[in-house]
Structure formats: C-alpha cells, structure tokens
Amino acid sequence: MPGSSPGHEDRKNTDRAEGRLAMRFRRKREIGRAGLRRSLVATIISLIYFFPVLWIILTAFKTHNDALAVPPIFLFEPTLENFVSVFSRAYSKGAEAIDTGFALFFFNSIFTAGTSVLLALIIGTVAAYGFSRYPLKGNETYMFIILTTRMLPPIIVIIPIFLMFRVTGFSGTYHGLILLYAAFNLPFTIWMMKSFFDELPREVEDAARMDGSSEWHVFFRICLPQVKAGIAATAVFGLILTWNEFLFSLLLSGVNTRTVPVAMAQTIGGDIGVRWGLLAAIETLFLIPVVLVTFLLQNQFLRGVTFGTIKR
Amino acid sequence: MATLRLECLRKSYGRVSALNGVDLEVHDGEFFALLGPSAAGKTTTLRAIAGLETLDGGRVLLDGEDLTEVPVRRRNMAMVFQSFALYPHLSTANNLAYPLREAGLPRREIAKRVQETAELLRITHTLKRKPASLSGGEQQRLAIGRAIIRQPRLFLLDEPLTNLDAKLRHAMRAEFKRLHRELKATMIFATPDQLEALSMGQRVGILRDGRIVQIGTADELYLGPRDNFVAQLVGDPPMNLIPATLRRDRNGARLELPFAAIDTARLPSSVEAFQPGTEFLLGIRPHDLRLVGDDRRGIAFEAEIRLAEPQGDITILDLHAGGADLRLVVAEIEGARRTPGETISLAFEPARTRLFMKDSGLALG
C-alpha cells in the first residue's frame, strides 16, 4: 500500500497479539478468583441434575437383588446380565432364552427418528428460506398458522390421525411413522431455520449474484453453509423430540415398527415383578445415540443455540 | 470497456421515493464519482445499475445494450459493497475464486488468477484465513480483489472507504486511482465525502433526493456550482451563503449585505433584469475571504470572531458580521493570534463570489 510504511501493518499485528495475550492472562486471573466459587456451584448443580441418570446407569449394572436393596448400595459387583437380557431372555422361569426383538426396536427408533428429522430438515430449510427471502402477502399469518399446528396438545388429534392411518393403510408402517414425525418436526424446523436465515446479511447474497450465482447457487453455496450451526441445532432438537415420542408410536406403530419407548413400556411386568435392572439397561442403551449425536454436533450446536445472542 | 447510460431511473419503496429520474452518462474507462448526502440515492443508483433493484421506470444501457431486463448474474459487473459483503464461510482464496468458479473457469486458471490478484493487493499471507480474522484493510482489499479478479465491464464501488479508519482511507484513495489506471476500467464510485469524490473522480455527479443535480469536474463544481446545495456540498469548509437584497436609487444599483453593500457592476453576473427588493444569496468561499491590513482592495467589512477551530496547518474562524454567520480559513500562525470576541477587518473580491436566487437556490450566470 503506497502511503503507509511497510512496518506499519506488522506493528499493528503485534499490538493486537499483545492485546490478546494480556486479555487471556486477565481472564485466567478472574477464573482464579470469582470463577472458583462459580465452578463449584455449577458442579454441585450439575451433580444434582445428573444424579438420576447416574442412578439408572448404575442400576443397569446391578443384579435384580442389588437393584432392590434398601438402603440403596453404591458399591457392588457389576454384571452385564441386564444388557444381555435386553436382547434375549427367558419369559418364564426355566424356559429357554429367546430373542426379545429389541435389536429391531433400536433400529426402528434410530431409523424413524433419523429419517423423519432429515425429511423435516430438507423440507423445512427450503420452506424457511422461502419465507425469509421471498415473503408472501400475509407472510406473518402463514408463519403463525404453521405454529398453531403445534399449539394443540397432540392427544386431541390422535383419533382423527388414527382413523386416517387406518384408511390409508399407513398404520404399522415405517413411512407412516416417518411422515407423521416429519410433520411434527416441520413447524419448529421452519421457525428455527427462518430465524437463522433472517440473521444473514443480504449484501453477501447480492455479492454472490454479482459474482454470477444463480438463485440456486445463492441458496446452496452461500446461505446454506452459513446456517450450518443452525441446521445442527435444529437437528438435535428434532432428534430428541422424536426419540422420546411415545403416544403416537404406541398407537400407530406395528409389531415390526415398534420404537424403543413403547417396547420398553411393554417390558414392565412379568413373573418376577418390575425388572428395574432390565429397564435401566434399556434406558442406558437408549441414552447412547442421543449423547453421541449431541457430542458430535456439540460445537455446531452451541453456536446454533447462541446464534444472534452474541454479536459476532 | 464500456459506456454506461442511465435514462430516467425511477424507484420508490412504498411511499418513499429513492430515485426520481436519474439521467447519467459515464464514459468508457472513466472514474466517475457519485457524490451526495446519505439517503440521496447513491446506493440505490448503483444497485439499479447492477440489477439488484427492480426499477419502477427508466432504462440502464451499457454500450447501447438495454440491460434493464437482464438478470444480475449476466450483467458482468462487479461491485464492492460498503459492508464488503465477503463470504464469511469461505477462506480468502475461496472468496477470490468464487466468481471464477461460477464462470466455470478451469482449476489451474483459477489458482493462477487467485495468486496474481492476492499478490497485486498484498493479501497472499491471508489466503487460508476466513474474512472474520482479517483486519479492516485486508477485508477491504479482499473485497476489491473479488471484484477485479474477473474482467467485468463495469465496477461499482459503494462507499468502499467509509468503514476504514482515516489513515487507511487516505492510502486506499491512492490505491483506487492506481487500480483504475492499471485496469483502464469504467468505475463508478459512490461517496458522501466531497473530498473523496473530488480527489478521485475524473467527473463527479451530484445526487440530491434521487436526482442528479450537476455533473462536472472538480474545478467546474467548485467554481461554478449550479445551486446553493452544490455550493455547500463541494468545498470544505462549505461556501458562505449570505443573504443579500437588490436596491436601486439615485446613486445606482447595489446589492445590500448585512454588513456591506456591493455595486452591482462589480458582481460576476448581471442583476439588471431583477426588480429592486429581490432577495439573493451571495456565496463567498471561506478561502476567498482575507484579513486586511493595509491592502483594502475589494469589499471590506468588520466581523467578530465567535469560535476558532484549529486544524493543524490552518485554522477555521467562525465569524459573525451584521447578523450573518460566516467562516474564514486562515493560516495556523494567523489563527493562533486571534481570540473569540475579537473584531477583525476582512475583505473579499466581488468577482470571486457567486450569486444564487434565494427562493430557488439556482445560481445566476
């Protein structure tokens, strides 16, 4: 650059680096003082929240007697028998252990939740982009109508949906469940994704148009990559919601399309009473995919949920 | 390269009209500056040329070809936005490569051009970094790089210097002039800063309320403003406009100022056609006022100093004379000797003034 000395930029850079360094030191000191107390409180609170989960995981490794022990015991000899029984067990004393079908149920849960969230994301993202960039006359009204579909408690619509599924032959099928869950996920997917698109600076899209992009490229190459974090956050919310869904799965899934929450409810009972260890084992296994997905998307997810709350 | 013609561009947003018939011709290879206060329609004009705004009326012609209905991506123009509008998810290299990829150039050609452009703008060290980690100047140069990497028919620069600090701005002014010389491209540069417009533009178009008020070179605008708006926009500090009334009596015709009277024969333009009592505004550049000692040529008068604004090499004095406010530019040494409240003697040469109608603001002659 003519007019400014060559050393000028370098000096500016070192200044900035020093500034950053100083800030980091200051931050460290702050953690040293007030941070310690805050961390302690945070740890205690998370322990309280985490205790039930911990209890379930522990119970999953206990024998039936240990699980029922009063007062509860925390030191015991761990066993994997509960996990084995999840997939294969004898239904009465002395009978031969048979397949419980839980492998299939786990697959069903993963498959229906995954596919429906994906479907909702594909439709919802495109729809949200449309609502954000090509507003219709009465755009707000349409957005509100979309939201109202989630205002009704689901149980109110269960009878008509049940009848519709009977008539169309959707009950007990994968595509039936997937479509239903996708429809459930769609409203908040559209709402969340629209707010992410609304946040994007329009001039960047105009710049892409100037650079020769078609409207499709503006969407795929410019807008979509910028809302990656938002997609991750929406996906996690959708997965958790669908993963836990019980009511519709209970009524609309068939023997072969049953999801874990329903199947788990149906294992309660049997000749030795409620098998807490077995239930805990199912729950522990049931936790793993959600934890896994959340951890995998953690970075994106955190950026997603804090989107717009911090100035970039 | 390209000659651009705008014919009566009209655009309104709801009830607010942004462009009220913009007519303009920019010559091939010209560096043209659009100068106007904020909300005058500079950005809208540029966006209309680019095709980013759909017009309510008017035509955009490039080399005689009507572009009005041509989509943005086929117009082959490049724009540097005020906000830079870099692609935040792409590295510097990919930002530069983007227009070339969209044009479908082969990989090797793209890599070569990215390297060349980065070298030209001295941003090679940032090629792998994302825009958020670049300094203001680097972001600015990247935005320019993305515009010049392909050979567009026209460059549109929307206040590209506004977001930079003063020092960098000065350097970038020279940079833009150099780029224009090297690329020999037609460039249109929008700015609210008269200094930028005058120093960079070969010609300057002045926009007011969505209309071009005057087009000319820096000298033409400075010496012959078409109306009081241009007179006050061009030049720093702005031209002094002093209310004046035409009087005629036995002694002849004269223009009465709050602090002096001028024989109409000494004015630069004839006022014979006007009735006595007609009201004018007399424009005097602050640089054309001088402190008088022994030299009493021109029209002399007394004024009281209200405020002194030292600017380093010069000092601007805010004055009050017979009910009118004026500004005067003096050398710093001179200014340092003056204190507010003091009365000083001034003079100006009537031939160097400019007369405007009070009602319409239009200049005479």
Short mmCIF file of C-alpha atoms in Angstrom, two decimals, chain B residues 84-235:
data_model
loop_
_atom_site.label_atom_id
_atom_site.label_comp_id
_atom_site.label_asym_id
_atom_site.label_seq_id
_atom_site.Cartn_x
_atom_site.Cartn_y
_atom_site.Cartn_z
CA PHE B 84 -17.57 -5.53 1.94
CA ALA B 85 -20.06 -8.46 1.86
CA LEU B 86 -17.34 -11.10 1.96
CA TYR B 87 -18.38 -14.75 2.10
CA PRO B 88 -17.89 -15.47 5.81
CA HIS B 89 -17.73 -19.25 5.38
CA LEU B 90 -15.02 -19.16 2.73
CA SER B 91 -11.29 -18.51 3.06
CA THR B 92 -9.67 -15.55 1.33
CA ALA B 93 -8.57 -17.82 -1.52
CA ASN B 94 -12.07 -19.21 -1.96
CA ASN B 95 -13.61 -15.76 -1.74
CA LEU B 96 -11.39 -14.70 -4.62
CA ALA B 97 -12.04 -17.89 -6.55
CA TYR B 98 -15.81 -17.74 -6.19
CA PRO B 99 -16.65 -15.56 -9.22
CA LEU B 100 -14.25 -17.59 -11.37
CA ARG B 101 -15.81 -20.88 -10.25
CA GLU B 102 -19.24 -19.52 -11.10
CA ALA B 103 -17.90 -18.58 -14.50
CA GLY B 104 -16.73 -22.18 -14.92
CA LEU B 105 -13.03 -21.48 -15.39
CA PRO B 106 -10.59 -24.41 -15.23
CA ARG B 107 -8.98 -25.11 -11.86
CA ARG B 108 -5.46 -24.22 -12.88
CA GLU B 109 -6.51 -20.90 -14.35
CA ILE B 110 -8.42 -20.10 -11.14
CA ALA B 111 -5.43 -20.94 -8.93
CA LYS B 112 -3.20 -18.74 -11.08
CA ARG B 113 -5.54 -15.76 -11.05
CA VAL B 114 -6.15 -16.05 -7.28
CA GLN B 115 -2.39 -15.94 -6.71
CA GLU B 116 -1.91 -12.96 -9.05
CA THR B 117 -4.76 -10.98 -7.54
CA ALA B 118 -3.64 -11.70 -3.98
CA GLU B 119 -0.14 -10.51 -4.88
CA LEU B 120 -1.44 -7.36 -6.54
CA LEU B 121 -3.40 -6.47 -3.41
CA ARG B 122 -0.82 -7.80 -0.96
CA ILE B 123 -3.06 -10.30 0.79
CA THR B 124 -1.17 -13.53 -0.03
CA HIS B 125 -0.49 -14.09 3.68
CA THR B 126 -4.24 -14.26 4.36
CA LEU B 127 -5.19 -16.75 1.63
CA LYS B 128 -6.04 -19.56 4.04
CA ARG B 129 -7.85 -17.39 6.57
CA LYS B 130 -11.53 -16.59 6.83
CA PRO B 131 -12.70 -12.97 6.46
CA ALA B 132 -13.56 -12.63 10.17
CA SER B 133 -9.87 -12.95 11.07
CA LEU B 134 -8.72 -10.25 8.63
CA SER B 135 -8.06 -6.62 9.55
CA GLY B 136 -10.28 -3.88 8.11
CA GLY B 137 -7.77 -3.02 5.42
CA GLU B 138 -7.30 -6.65 4.45
CA GLN B 139 -11.05 -7.20 4.23
CA GLN B 140 -11.30 -4.13 2.06
CA ARG B 141 -8.58 -5.33 -0.28
CA LEU B 142 -10.16 -8.77 -0.44
CA ALA B 143 -13.46 -7.18 -1.46
CA ILE B 144 -11.66 -5.27 -4.21
CA GLY B 145 -9.80 -8.42 -5.20
CA ARG B 146 -13.02 -10.33 -5.61
CA ALA B 147 -14.23 -7.57 -7.93
CA ILE B 148 -11.13 -7.26 -10.11
CA ILE B 149 -10.28 -10.96 -10.38
CA ARG B 150 -12.56 -11.33 -13.36
CA GLN B 151 -12.69 -8.67 -16.01
CA PRO B 152 -16.09 -7.09 -15.51
CA ARG B 153 -17.43 -4.48 -17.90
CA LEU B 154 -18.11 -2.08 -15.08
CA PHE B 155 -17.02 -1.54 -11.48
CA LEU B 156 -19.47 -0.26 -8.92
CA LEU B 157 -17.95 0.93 -5.67
CA ASP B 158 -20.42 1.71 -2.91
CA GLU B 159 -18.74 3.82 -0.25
CA PRO B 160 -15.85 1.38 -0.08
CA LEU B 161 -13.79 3.67 2.16
CA THR B 162 -16.44 4.59 4.71
CA ASN B 163 -15.70 1.66 7.01
CA LEU B 164 -11.98 2.31 7.18
CA ASP B 165 -10.07 4.49 9.61
CA ALA B 166 -8.81 7.84 8.36
CA LYS B 167 -5.21 6.82 7.78
CA LEU B 168 -6.10 3.73 5.79
CA ARG B 169 -8.66 5.70 3.85
CA HIS B 170 -6.02 8.05 2.57
CA ALA B 171 -3.83 5.18 1.42
CA MET B 172 -6.76 3.43 -0.25
CA ARG B 173 -7.67 6.56 -2.22
CA ALA B 174 -4.31 6.36 -3.93
CA GLU B 175 -4.75 2.62 -4.31
CA PHE B 176 -8.04 3.07 -6.15
CA LYS B 177 -6.54 5.61 -8.51
CA ARG B 178 -3.68 3.24 -9.23
CA LEU B 179 -6.07 0.35 -9.83
CA HIS B 180 -8.12 2.46 -12.19
CA ARG B 181 -5.02 3.39 -14.14
CA GLU B 182 -3.89 -0.22 -14.36
CA LEU B 183 -7.24 -1.79 -15.20
CA LYS B 184 -8.39 1.03 -17.50
CA ALA B 185 -11.88 0.08 -16.42
CA THR B 186 -15.05 2.11 -16.17
CA MET B 187 -15.65 2.71 -12.49
CA ILE B 188 -18.48 4.34 -10.61
CA PHE B 189 -17.71 5.33 -7.07
CA ALA B 190 -20.39 6.44 -4.60
CA THR B 191 -19.38 8.51 -1.60
CA PRO B 192 -20.84 11.04 0.82
CA ASP B 193 -17.40 12.64 1.21
CA GLN B 194 -16.75 15.56 -1.13
CA LEU B 195 -13.01 15.25 -0.68
CA GLU B 196 -13.05 11.63 -1.86
CA ALA B 197 -15.29 12.47 -4.78
CA LEU B 198 -13.29 15.46 -5.96
CA SER B 199 -9.89 13.89 -5.50
CA MET B 200 -10.72 10.54 -7.09
CA GLY B 201 -13.40 11.14 -9.67
CA GLN B 202 -12.48 12.37 -13.12
CA ARG B 203 -16.00 13.69 -13.17
CA VAL B 204 -18.39 13.98 -10.27
CA GLY B 205 -22.16 13.62 -10.38
CA ILE B 206 -24.04 15.20 -7.54
CA LEU B 207 -27.14 13.44 -6.31
CA ARG B 208 -29.87 15.06 -4.30
CA ASP B 209 -33.21 13.46 -3.41
CA GLY B 210 -32.87 10.85 -6.13
CA ARG B 211 -31.93 13.24 -8.89
CA ILE B 212 -28.65 14.26 -10.49
CA VAL B 213 -28.23 17.96 -9.77
CA GLN B 214 -24.96 18.66 -11.52
CA ILE B 215 -22.18 16.80 -13.29
CA GLY B 216 -18.73 18.16 -13.77
CA THR B 217 -15.03 18.01 -12.97
CA ALA B 218 -13.81 19.07 -9.56
CA ASP B 219 -12.98 22.57 -10.85
CA GLU B 220 -16.30 23.02 -12.58
CA LEU B 221 -18.17 22.08 -9.45
CA TYR B 222 -16.03 24.14 -7.14
CA LEU B 223 -16.01 27.26 -9.26
CA GLY B 224 -19.42 27.02 -10.85
CA PRO B 225 -21.92 25.32 -8.55
CA ARG B 226 -25.31 25.20 -10.20
CA ASP B 227 -27.17 25.93 -6.98
CA ASN B 228 -26.66 26.57 -3.30
CA PHE B 229 -26.89 22.84 -2.49
CA VAL B 230 -23.89 22.00 -4.67
CA ALA B 231 -22.13 25.11 -3.42
CA GLN B 232 -22.38 23.92 0.17
CA LEU B 233 -21.66 20.27 -0.61
CA VAL B 234 -18.46 20.90 -2.57
CA GLY B 235 -15.59 22.52 -0.76
#
